[in-house]
Amino acid sequence: MNNKKNDIPTNNDGQTLYTLLVYSENIAGVLNQVTAVFTRRQVNIESLNVSASSINGIHKYTITCWSDKEQIVKITKAIEKKIDVVKANYYTDDELFIHEEGLFKISTPQLLDNPEISRCIRHHDARMMEVNPTYTTVLLAGLTDEVTHLYSEFKHFDCLLQYTRSGRIAVTRSIEDPVVKLLENQE
């Protein structure tokens, strides 16, 4: 997956990776309602990030899943019908600016013994967050492919102790936030 225009990832089943941006009031239970829509349709959520949005009292859910167009339209409509949801839209990667982070814990003795590991970290523009005699933590911020590529390289060097990747965060390529326009029209 990447941020180049017209580069829309598909999986082996011909499904597209969609990102849903869902805006809701900050009310307990909304996350459960939203994820239940995916469960009922037997669609697996690949990543999920929930945070406050730029609008006071409104939270933003960034959800990725593999789906076909017909199914993602149904999912989006079902989510938007939830009473506390303000707006829901689906996007392909070419319509968004996307970002993820990977946090890696690697073996410091192996890092010191193999200069290729250090070169790999610099090549990816990753940052060493902490170095101690046992382990080194490395942070990489970027696109999904960049994070998973560094993961593969650390696995190849057999130095990886722990790994985690954040959920995707995204903003649209359009100038206006779709929910801002909607809320302005309602007032």
PDB file of C-alpha atoms in Angstrom, residues 3-129:
ATOM      1  CA  ASN A   3       0.328   7.066  -1.209  1.00  0.00           C
ATOM      2  CA  LYS A   4       0.971   7.306  -4.947  1.00  0.00           C
ATOM      3  CA  LYS A   5      -2.085   8.361  -6.902  1.00  0.00           C
ATOM      4  CA  ASN A   6      -3.852   5.559  -8.825  1.00  0.00           C
ATOM      5  CA  ASP A   7      -2.088   2.841  -6.841  1.00  0.00           C
ATOM      6  CA  ILE A   8      -5.028   1.032  -5.240  1.00  0.00           C
ATOM      7  CA  PRO A   9      -4.061  -2.178  -3.419  1.00  0.00           C
ATOM      8  CA  THR A  10      -6.000  -5.368  -4.078  1.00  0.00           C
ATOM      9  CA  ASN A  11      -5.642  -8.754  -2.406  1.00  0.00           C
ATOM     10  CA  ASN A  12      -5.565 -12.250  -3.926  1.00  0.00           C
ATOM     11  CA  ASP A  13      -9.375 -12.381  -3.910  1.00  0.00           C
ATOM     12  CA  GLY A  14      -9.583  -9.232  -6.045  1.00  0.00           C
ATOM     13  CA  GLN A  15     -10.854  -7.193  -3.129  1.00  0.00           C
ATOM     14  CA  THR A  16      -9.776  -3.588  -2.586  1.00  0.00           C
ATOM     15  CA  LEU A  17      -8.387  -2.156   0.624  1.00  0.00           C
ATOM     16  CA  TYR A  18     -10.862   0.506   1.706  1.00  0.00           C
ATOM     17  CA  THR A  19     -10.460   3.066   4.457  1.00  0.00           C
ATOM     18  CA  LEU A  20     -13.617   4.241   6.181  1.00  0.00           C
ATOM     19  CA  LEU A  21     -13.638   7.571   7.973  1.00  0.00           C
ATOM     20  CA  VAL A  22     -16.471   7.598  10.468  1.00  0.00           C
ATOM     21  CA  TYR A  23     -17.370  10.629  12.574  1.00  0.00           C
ATOM     22  CA  SER A  24     -19.529  10.242  15.654  1.00  0.00           C
ATOM     23  CA  GLU A  25     -20.500  11.958  18.831  1.00  0.00           C
ATOM     24  CA  ASN A  26     -18.242  11.080  21.753  1.00  0.00           C
ATOM     25  CA  ILE A  27     -20.644   8.624  23.369  1.00  0.00           C
ATOM     26  CA  ALA A  28     -19.864   5.279  24.999  1.00  0.00           C
ATOM     27  CA  GLY A  29     -20.865   2.266  22.920  1.00  0.00           C
ATOM     28  CA  VAL A  30     -20.489   3.772  19.445  1.00  0.00           C
ATOM     29  CA  LEU A  31     -17.349   1.740  18.728  1.00  0.00           C
ATOM     30  CA  ASN A  32     -19.251  -1.454  19.521  1.00  0.00           C
ATOM     31  CA  GLN A  33     -22.087  -0.427  17.193  1.00  0.00           C
ATOM     32  CA  VAL A  34     -19.666   0.340  14.365  1.00  0.00           C
ATOM     33  CA  THR A  35     -17.660  -2.874  14.681  1.00  0.00           C
ATOM     34  CA  ALA A  36     -20.881  -4.912  14.908  1.00  0.00           C
ATOM     35  CA  VAL A  37     -21.694  -3.826  11.338  1.00  0.00           C
ATOM     36  CA  PHE A  38     -18.508  -5.538  10.145  1.00  0.00           C
ATOM     37  CA  THR A  39     -19.169  -8.627  12.270  1.00  0.00           C
ATOM     38  CA  ARG A  40     -22.682  -9.081  10.869  1.00  0.00           C
ATOM     39  CA  ARG A  41     -21.303  -8.945   7.319  1.00  0.00           C
ATOM     40  CA  GLN A  42     -18.333 -11.191   8.196  1.00  0.00           C
ATOM     41  CA  VAL A  43     -15.801  -8.565   7.078  1.00  0.00           C
ATOM     42  CA  ASN A  44     -12.541  -8.475   9.016  1.00  0.00           C
ATOM     43  CA  ILE A  45     -11.240  -5.096  10.186  1.00  0.00           C
ATOM     44  CA  GLU A  46      -7.549  -4.794   9.237  1.00  0.00           C
ATOM     45  CA  SER A  47      -6.836  -1.702  11.354  1.00  0.00           C
ATOM     46  CA  LEU A  48      -8.794   0.611  13.587  1.00  0.00           C
ATOM     47  CA  ASN A  49      -7.827   3.964  15.055  1.00  0.00           C
ATOM     48  CA  VAL A  50     -10.152   6.113  17.133  1.00  0.00           C
ATOM     49  CA  SER A  51      -9.327   9.637  18.253  1.00  0.00           C
ATOM     50  CA  ALA A  52     -10.763  13.070  18.789  1.00  0.00           C
ATOM     51  CA  SER A  53     -11.276  14.982  15.559  1.00  0.00           C
ATOM     52  CA  SER A  54     -10.730  18.646  14.778  1.00  0.00           C
ATOM     53  CA  ILE A  55     -14.368  19.259  15.746  1.00  0.00           C
ATOM     54  CA  ASN A  56     -15.163  19.607  19.439  1.00  0.00           C
ATOM     55  CA  GLY A  57     -17.218  16.645  20.739  1.00  0.00           C
ATOM     56  CA  ILE A  58     -16.769  14.595  17.530  1.00  0.00           C
ATOM     57  CA  HIS A  59     -14.561  11.514  17.325  1.00  0.00           C
ATOM     58  CA  LYS A  60     -13.017  10.094  14.167  1.00  0.00           C
ATOM     59  CA  TYR A  61     -12.739   6.369  13.458  1.00  0.00           C
ATOM     60  CA  THR A  62     -10.264   5.341  10.772  1.00  0.00           C
ATOM     61  CA  ILE A  63     -11.037   1.757   9.761  1.00  0.00           C
ATOM     62  CA  THR A  64      -9.429  -0.331   7.030  1.00  0.00           C
ATOM     63  CA  CYS A  65     -10.828  -3.521   5.544  1.00  0.00           C
ATOM     64  CA  TRP A  66     -10.635  -5.618   2.379  1.00  0.00           C
ATOM     65  CA  SER A  67     -13.917  -5.584   0.519  1.00  0.00           C
ATOM     66  CA  ASP A  68     -15.587  -5.224  -2.836  1.00  0.00           C
ATOM     67  CA  LYS A  69     -17.398  -2.040  -3.848  1.00  0.00           C
ATOM     68  CA  GLU A  70     -20.918  -3.412  -3.289  1.00  0.00           C
ATOM     69  CA  GLN A  71     -20.115  -4.628   0.225  1.00  0.00           C
ATOM     70  CA  ILE A  72     -18.305  -1.435   1.305  1.00  0.00           C
ATOM     71  CA  VAL A  73     -21.246   0.693   0.162  1.00  0.00           C
ATOM     72  CA  LYS A  74     -23.601  -1.436   2.300  1.00  0.00           C
ATOM     73  CA  ILE A  75     -21.250  -1.265   5.306  1.00  0.00           C
ATOM     74  CA  THR A  76     -20.931   2.516   5.016  1.00  0.00           C
ATOM     75  CA  LYS A  77     -24.709   3.006   4.758  1.00  0.00           C
ATOM     76  CA  ALA A  78     -25.321   0.703   7.747  1.00  0.00           C
ATOM     77  CA  ILE A  79     -22.781   2.603   9.870  1.00  0.00           C
ATOM     78  CA  GLU A  80     -24.232   5.949   8.865  1.00  0.00           C
ATOM     79  CA  LYS A  81     -27.708   4.797  10.035  1.00  0.00           C
ATOM     80  CA  LYS A  82     -26.425   4.496  13.628  1.00  0.00           C
ATOM     81  CA  ILE A  83     -28.006   7.281  15.659  1.00  0.00           C
ATOM     82  CA  ASP A  84     -24.763   8.666  17.125  1.00  0.00           C
ATOM     83  CA  VAL A  85     -22.838   8.570  13.822  1.00  0.00           C
ATOM     84  CA  VAL A  86     -22.605  11.961  12.151  1.00  0.00           C
ATOM     85  CA  LYS A  87     -21.006  10.913   8.853  1.00  0.00           C
ATOM     86  CA  ALA A  88     -19.309   7.891   7.271  1.00  0.00           C
ATOM     87  CA  ASN A  89     -17.410   7.720   3.984  1.00  0.00           C
ATOM     88  CA  TYR A  90     -15.212   5.101   2.342  1.00  0.00           C
ATOM     89  CA  TYR A  91     -12.050   5.832   0.361  1.00  0.00           C
ATOM     90  CA  THR A  92      -9.352   4.095  -1.622  1.00  0.00           C
ATOM     91  CA  ASP A  93      -5.692   4.853  -0.929  1.00  0.00           C
ATOM     92  CA  ASP A  94      -5.403   7.264  -3.856  1.00  0.00           C
ATOM     93  CA  GLU A  95      -8.002   9.536  -2.205  1.00  0.00           C
ATOM     94  CA  LEU A  96      -6.134   9.839   1.106  1.00  0.00           C
ATOM     95  CA  PHE A  97      -2.915  10.837   2.778  1.00  0.00           C
ATOM     96  CA  ILE A  98      -2.143   7.881   5.045  1.00  0.00           C
ATOM     97  CA  HIS A  99       0.328   7.197   7.824  1.00  0.00           C
ATOM     98  CA  GLU A 100       1.243   4.381  10.220  1.00  0.00           C
ATOM     99  CA  GLU A 101       3.941   3.723  12.794  1.00  0.00           C
ATOM    100  CA  GLY A 102       5.901   0.606  13.577  1.00  0.00           C
ATOM    101  CA  LEU A 103       7.665   0.052  16.892  1.00  0.00           C
ATOM    102  CA  PHE A 104      10.377  -2.596  16.949  1.00  0.00           C
ATOM    103  CA  LYS A 105      12.423  -4.047  19.787  1.00  0.00           C
ATOM    104  CA  ILE A 106      15.610  -5.610  18.462  1.00  0.00           C
ATOM    105  CA  SER A 107      18.588  -7.307  20.099  1.00  0.00           C
ATOM    106  CA  THR A 108      21.344  -4.808  20.941  1.00  0.00           C
ATOM    107  CA  PRO A 109      24.124  -7.448  20.862  1.00  0.00           C
ATOM    108  CA  GLN A 110      23.053  -8.441  17.330  1.00  0.00           C
ATOM    109  CA  LEU A 111      22.799  -4.781  16.323  1.00  0.00           C
ATOM    110  CA  LEU A 112      26.367  -4.194  17.503  1.00  0.00           C
ATOM    111  CA  ASP A 113      27.661  -7.386  15.844  1.00  0.00           C
ATOM    112  CA  ASN A 114      26.056  -6.763  12.454  1.00  0.00           C
ATOM    113  CA  PRO A 115      26.588  -3.323  10.846  1.00  0.00           C
ATOM    114  CA  GLU A 116      23.967  -4.205   8.176  1.00  0.00           C
ATOM    115  CA  ILE A 117      21.222  -3.847  10.790  1.00  0.00           C
ATOM    116  CA  SER A 118      22.311  -0.292  11.562  1.00  0.00           C
ATOM    117  CA  ARG A 119      22.503   0.498   7.833  1.00  0.00           C
ATOM    118  CA  CYS A 120      19.006  -0.892   7.412  1.00  0.00           C
ATOM    119  CA  ILE A 121      17.673   1.399  10.160  1.00  0.00           C
ATOM    120  CA  ARG A 122      19.315   4.446   8.544  1.00  0.00           C
ATOM    121  CA  HIS A 123      18.135   3.409   5.063  1.00  0.00           C
ATOM    122  CA  HIS A 124      14.530   3.405   6.287  1.00  0.00           C
ATOM    123  CA  ASP A 125      14.953   6.734   8.121  1.00  0.00           C
ATOM    124  CA  ALA A 126      13.863   4.991  11.313  1.00  0.00           C
ATOM    125  CA  ARG A 127      14.796   6.340  14.735  1.00  0.00           C
ATOM    126  CA  MET A 128      16.434   4.522  17.606  1.00  0.00           C
ATOM    127  CA  MET A 129      14.357   5.504  20.624  1.00  0.00           C
TER     128      MET A 129
END
